Amino acid sequence: GENVEQHPSTLSVQEGDSAVIKCTYSDSASNYFPWYKQELGKRPQLIIDIRSNVGEKKDQRIAVTLNKTAKHFSLHITETQPEDSAVYFCAASENTNAGKSTFGDGTTLTVKP
Amino acid sequence: GAVVSQHPSWVICKSGTSVKIECRSLDFQATTMFWYRQFPKQSLMLMATSNEGSKATYEQGVEKDKFLINHASLTLSTLTVTSAHPEDSSFYICSARPLGSGRIDEQYFGPGTRLTVT
């Protein structure tokens, strides 16, 4: 089955700095890679996703890059704000639907004001 | 639109008892719902896929006799934790996929249920 590894497990940045979270996956059949933000005790929220036919996707301060050959993808948050503080999960799934995704272990991001 | 609710939001039960958690899609129909478990400071682990009108599909390592799933209607799936033990204490989250959705990314998460077994 799919195995997703996520690094770092914790990340602390100063407000305004950039944050980068990296994930690797093992199953070359995976072709959908969502990123979720989860605040303590709340539901995960999809913040951005990328499909295997695209190398990069951007949405305002958030961008995701995908390297299919190396089987890794990354989340980039620029101009971080305190409200970006949360746990971020990457995930990978194979052409079925996001519900069947395998999740990374999460990164706790803290943005210091 | 696309709201998923869970009930209860938190529950405390004694070891050996059973607990039922409901997952409802409030404004759409869902043939497929997913149940996840999340231990503190850990990732979401898919437990099972709940299909309306048929048996749930369980992930490897998940005991189907312990975690009973019933998807009796297009808006309701239930997860019953039978003979609960303290190690079952966790955050249980469901998600729902709208009927007929062809989008790979379309799923809506419930707010989660915090189960504590004493």
Tab-separated table of C-alpha atoms in Angstrom:
chain	number	residue	atom	x	y	z
A	1	GLY	CA	0.000	0.000	0.000
A	2	GLU	CA	0.825	3.653	-0.103
A	3	ASN	CA	3.212	5.148	2.459
A	4	VAL	CA	3.412	8.903	2.930
A	5	GLU	CA	6.184	10.524	4.936
A	6	GLN	CA	6.003	14.143	6.007
A	7	HIS	CA	8.697	16.485	7.316
A	8	PRO	CA	9.243	18.342	9.503
A	9	SER	CA	6.944	17.260	12.317
A	10	THR	CA	7.108	20.740	13.847
A	11	LEU	CA	7.947	24.060	12.261
A	12	SER	CA	8.201	27.444	13.882
A	13	VAL	CA	8.577	30.607	11.811
A	14	GLN	CA	8.396	34.329	12.376
A	15	GLU	CA	5.392	36.167	11.015
A	16	GLY	CA	6.072	37.204	7.446
A	17	ASP	CA	8.546	34.413	6.783
A	18	SER	CA	7.908	31.486	4.476
A	19	ALA	CA	7.165	27.929	5.566
A	20	VAL	CA	7.852	24.785	3.577
A	21	ILE	CA	6.547	21.314	4.361
A	22	LYS	CA	7.710	18.302	2.384
A	23	CYS	CA	6.154	14.916	1.732
A	24	THR	CA	7.243	11.793	-0.086
A	25	TYR	CA	5.082	8.952	-1.281
A	26	SER	CA	5.850	5.401	-2.298
A	27	ASP	CA	3.142	4.327	-4.742
A	28	SER	CA	3.808	5.554	-8.251
A	29	ALA	CA	0.121	4.963	-9.042
A	30	SER	CA	-0.895	7.833	-6.727
A	31	ASN	CA	-2.004	10.795	-8.757
A	32	TYR	CA	-3.894	13.092	-6.411
A	33	PHE	CA	-2.182	14.993	-3.596
A	34	PRO	CA	-4.281	17.151	-1.268
A	35	TRP	CA	-3.107	19.265	1.640
A	36	TYR	CA	-5.249	19.803	4.705
A	37	LYS	CA	-5.130	22.309	7.540
A	38	GLN	CA	-6.484	21.195	10.878
A	39	GLU	CA	-6.906	23.388	13.917
A	40	LEU	CA	-6.979	21.748	17.310
A	41	GLY	CA	-10.090	19.653	17.815
A	42	LYS	CA	-11.595	20.657	14.480
A	43	ARG	CA	-12.194	19.056	11.140
A	44	PRO	CA	-9.530	19.011	8.421
A	45	GLN	CA	-9.940	21.628	5.740
A	46	LEU	CA	-8.692	21.157	2.213
A	47	ILE	CA	-6.459	24.113	1.428
A	48	ILE	CA	-4.919	23.128	-1.881
A	49	ASP	CA	-4.406	20.050	-4.003
A	50	ILE	CA	-2.448	18.992	-7.038
A	51	ARG	CA	-2.859	16.264	-9.590
A	52	SER	CA	-0.097	14.327	-11.214
A	53	ASN	CA	-0.425	16.041	-14.565
A	54	VAL	CA	0.630	19.354	-13.024
A	55	GLY	CA	3.976	20.330	-11.538
A	56	GLU	CA	2.938	23.377	-9.565
A	57	LYS	CA	-0.209	25.074	-8.370
A	58	LYS	CA	-0.636	28.355	-6.561
A	59	ASP	CA	-3.462	29.963	-4.651
A	60	GLN	CA	-2.603	33.349	-3.179
A	61	ARG	CA	-0.029	32.723	-0.429
A	62	ILE	CA	-0.120	28.963	-0.787
A	63	ALA	CA	1.619	26.887	-3.439
A	64	VAL	CA	2.229	23.214	-3.954
A	65	THR	CA	4.887	21.590	-6.120
A	66	LEU	CA	5.032	18.010	-7.292
A	67	ASN	CA	7.973	15.982	-8.562
A	68	LYS	CA	6.557	12.727	-9.884
A	69	THR	CA	9.934	11.269	-10.733
A	70	ALA	CA	11.232	11.706	-7.217
A	71	LYS	CA	7.796	11.027	-5.698
A	72	HIS	CA	7.750	14.084	-3.524
A	73	PHE	CA	5.558	17.119	-3.147
A	74	SER	CA	5.808	20.231	-1.043
A	75	LEU	CA	3.599	22.910	0.459
A	76	HIS	CA	4.873	26.477	0.448
A	77	ILE	CA	3.251	29.212	2.509
A	78	THR	CA	4.562	32.719	1.973
A	79	GLU	CA	4.091	35.799	4.149
A	80	THR	CA	2.947	33.652	7.040
A	81	GLN	CA	0.449	35.020	9.533
A	82	PRO	CA	-0.384	33.883	13.088
A	83	GLU	CA	-3.688	32.463	11.842
A	84	ASP	CA	-1.704	30.055	9.666
A	85	SER	CA	-0.722	28.248	12.881
A	86	ALA	CA	-2.253	24.765	12.716
A	87	VAL	CA	-1.410	21.185	11.857
A	88	TYR	CA	-0.943	20.545	8.152
A	89	PHE	CA	-1.387	17.106	6.599
A	90	CYS	CA	-0.345	15.982	3.164
A	91	ALA	CA	-2.050	13.017	1.554
A	92	ALA	CA	-1.856	10.856	-1.536
A	93	SER	CA	-4.477	8.811	-3.332
A	94	GLU	CA	-4.843	6.835	-6.516
A	95	ASN	CA	-7.384	8.048	-9.012
A	96	THR	CA	-10.438	7.057	-7.027
A	97	ASN	CA	-11.378	9.755	-4.590
A	98	ALA	CA	-9.882	11.778	-1.795
A	99	GLY	CA	-11.637	9.696	0.833
A	100	LYS	CA	-9.237	6.841	0.183
A	101	SER	CA	-6.152	8.985	0.729
A	102	THR	CA	-3.168	7.959	2.813
A	103	PHE	CA	-2.173	10.798	5.113
A	104	GLY	CA	1.208	11.973	6.285
A	105	ASP	CA	1.838	12.297	10.017
A	106	GLY	CA	1.283	16.024	10.046
A	107	THR	CA	3.344	19.157	10.637
A	108	THR	CA	2.560	21.493	13.487
A	109	LEU	CA	3.207	24.989	12.191
A	110	THR	CA	3.583	27.830	14.655
A	111	VAL	CA	3.796	31.374	13.352
A	112	LYS	CA	5.178	33.739	15.955
A	113	PRO	CA	3.899	37.322	15.825
B	1	GLY	CA	-23.952	24.042	1.380
B	2	ALA	CA	-22.280	20.632	1.779
B	3	VAL	CA	-22.464	20.364	5.545
B	4	VAL	CA	-21.663	17.197	7.454
B	5	SER	CA	-22.538	16.852	11.110
B	6	GLN	CA	-21.531	14.339	13.739
B	7	HIS	CA	-23.272	13.428	16.933
B	8	PRO	CA	-22.245	13.442	19.652
B	9	SER	CA	-19.371	15.894	19.510
B	10	TRP	CA	-17.835	14.246	22.548
B	11	VAL	CA	-18.684	11.249	24.674
B	12	ILE	CA	-17.292	9.591	27.761
B	13	CYS	CA	-18.144	5.963	28.364
B	14	LYS	CA	-17.096	3.174	30.666
B	15	SER	CA	-14.911	0.324	29.542
B	16	GLY	CA	-16.964	-2.548	28.173
B	17	THR	CA	-19.887	-0.464	26.961
B	18	SER	CA	-20.790	0.376	23.368
B	19	VAL	CA	-20.966	3.821	21.824
B	20	LYS	CA	-22.739	4.895	18.634
B	21	ILE	CA	-21.516	7.856	16.594
B	22	GLU	CA	-23.673	9.358	13.863
B	23	CYS	CA	-22.501	11.048	10.688
B	24	ARG	CA	-25.090	12.997	8.713
B	25	SER	CA	-24.928	14.857	5.434
B	26	LEU	CA	-27.337	17.723	6.056
B	27	ASP	CA	-27.911	19.194	2.620
B	28	PHE	CA	-26.817	16.517	0.185
B	29	GLN	CA	-27.078	12.801	-0.347
B	30	ALA	CA	-24.027	10.631	0.089
B	31	THR	CA	-23.683	7.094	-1.146
B	32	THR	CA	-20.209	6.912	0.333
B	33	MET	CA	-18.985	8.016	3.711
B	34	PHE	CA	-15.592	7.450	5.260
B	35	TRP	CA	-14.674	6.900	8.883
B	36	TYR	CA	-11.285	7.984	10.210
B	37	ARG	CA	-9.621	7.705	13.576
B	38	GLN	CA	-7.127	10.239	14.812
B	39	PHE	CA	-5.084	9.699	17.948
B	40	PRO	CA	-3.697	12.771	19.737
B	41	LYS	CA	-1.033	14.517	17.701
B	42	GLN	CA	-1.218	11.854	15.032
B	43	SER	CA	-2.518	11.567	11.532
B	44	LEU	CA	-5.907	10.552	10.227
B	45	MET	CA	-6.183	6.840	9.643
B	46	LEU	CA	-8.931	5.601	7.345
B	47	MET	CA	-10.860	2.904	9.168
B	48	ALA	CA	-13.553	2.005	6.697
B	49	THR	CA	-15.585	3.079	3.722
B	50	SER	CA	-19.320	3.094	4.337
B	51	ASN	CA	-21.565	2.415	1.353
B	52	GLU	CA	-25.300	3.028	1.463
B	53	GLY	CA	-27.230	-0.198	1.235
B	54	SER	CA	-24.233	-2.489	1.353
B	55	LYS	CA	-21.554	-3.698	3.719
B	56	ALA	CA	-18.766	-1.396	4.719
B	57	THR	CA	-15.264	-1.973	3.456
B	58	TYR	CA	-12.739	-2.073	6.274
B	59	GLU	CA	-9.075	-1.178	6.042
B	60	GLN	CA	-6.483	-3.729	6.966
B	61	GLY	CA	-6.101	-4.115	10.695
B	62	VAL	CA	-9.502	-2.681	11.600
B	63	GLU	CA	-11.774	-5.154	13.384
B	64	LYS	CA	-15.152	-5.150	11.686
B	65	ASP	CA	-16.827	-6.818	14.660
B	66	LYS	CA	-15.571	-4.117	16.980
B	67	PHE	CA	-16.318	-1.128	14.785
B	68	LEU	CA	-19.777	-1.717	13.378
B	69	ILE	CA	-20.766	0.534	10.504
B	70	ASN	CA	-24.291	0.944	9.225
B	71	HIS	CA	-25.109	3.206	6.271
B	72	ALA	CA	-28.865	2.841	6.274
B	73	SER	CA	-29.794	5.932	4.279
B	74	LEU	CA	-28.271	8.388	1.845
B	75	THR	CA	-27.756	10.907	4.623
B	76	LEU	CA	-26.749	8.834	7.630
B	77	SER	CA	-23.915	6.507	8.539
B	78	THR	CA	-23.292	5.246	12.051
B	79	LEU	CA	-20.179	3.871	13.689
B	80	THR	CA	-20.655	1.756	16.800
B	81	VAL	CA	-17.637	1.049	18.942
B	82	THR	CA	-18.524	-2.171	20.712
B	83	SER	CA	-17.088	-3.224	24.057
B	84	ALA	CA	-15.014	-0.078	24.174
B	85	HIS	CA	-11.650	-0.062	25.923
B	86	PRO	CA	-9.408	2.850	26.927
B	87	GLU	CA	-7.228	2.266	23.862
B	88	ASP	CA	-10.260	3.094	21.704
B	89	SER	CA	-10.189	6.628	23.055
B	90	SER	CA	-9.638	8.797	20.021
B	91	PHE	CA	-11.043	11.485	17.749
B	92	TYR	CA	-13.364	9.891	15.185
B	93	ILE	CA	-14.018	11.878	12.023
B	94	CYS	CA	-16.318	11.047	9.160
B	95	SER	CA	-16.436	12.468	5.664
B	96	ALA	CA	-19.084	12.222	2.995
B	97	ARG	CA	-18.901	12.111	-0.749
B	98	PRO	CA	-21.939	13.518	-2.620
B	99	LEU	CA	-24.061	11.192	-4.689
B	100	GLY	CA	-22.899	11.174	-8.262
B	101	SER	CA	-19.797	13.219	-7.639
B	102	GLY	CA	-17.230	12.718	-10.349
B	103	ARG	CA	-14.669	14.958	-8.687
B	104	ILE	CA	-11.749	13.213	-7.103
B	105	ASP	CA	-11.370	15.968	-4.535
B	106	GLU	CA	-14.959	16.165	-3.376
B	107	GLN	CA	-15.458	15.077	0.188
B	108	TYR	CA	-16.768	16.977	3.183
B	109	PHE	CA	-15.537	16.292	6.696
B	110	GLY	CA	-17.634	16.171	9.812
B	111	PRO	CA	-16.514	18.076	12.916
B	112	GLY	CA	-15.359	14.930	14.674
B	113	THR	CA	-16.365	13.059	17.820
B	114	ARG	CA	-14.048	12.877	20.801
B	115	LEU	CA	-14.447	9.482	22.499
B	116	THR	CA	-12.968	8.911	25.933
B	117	VAL	CA	-13.235	5.454	27.457
B	118	THR	CA	-12.628	5.279	31.198
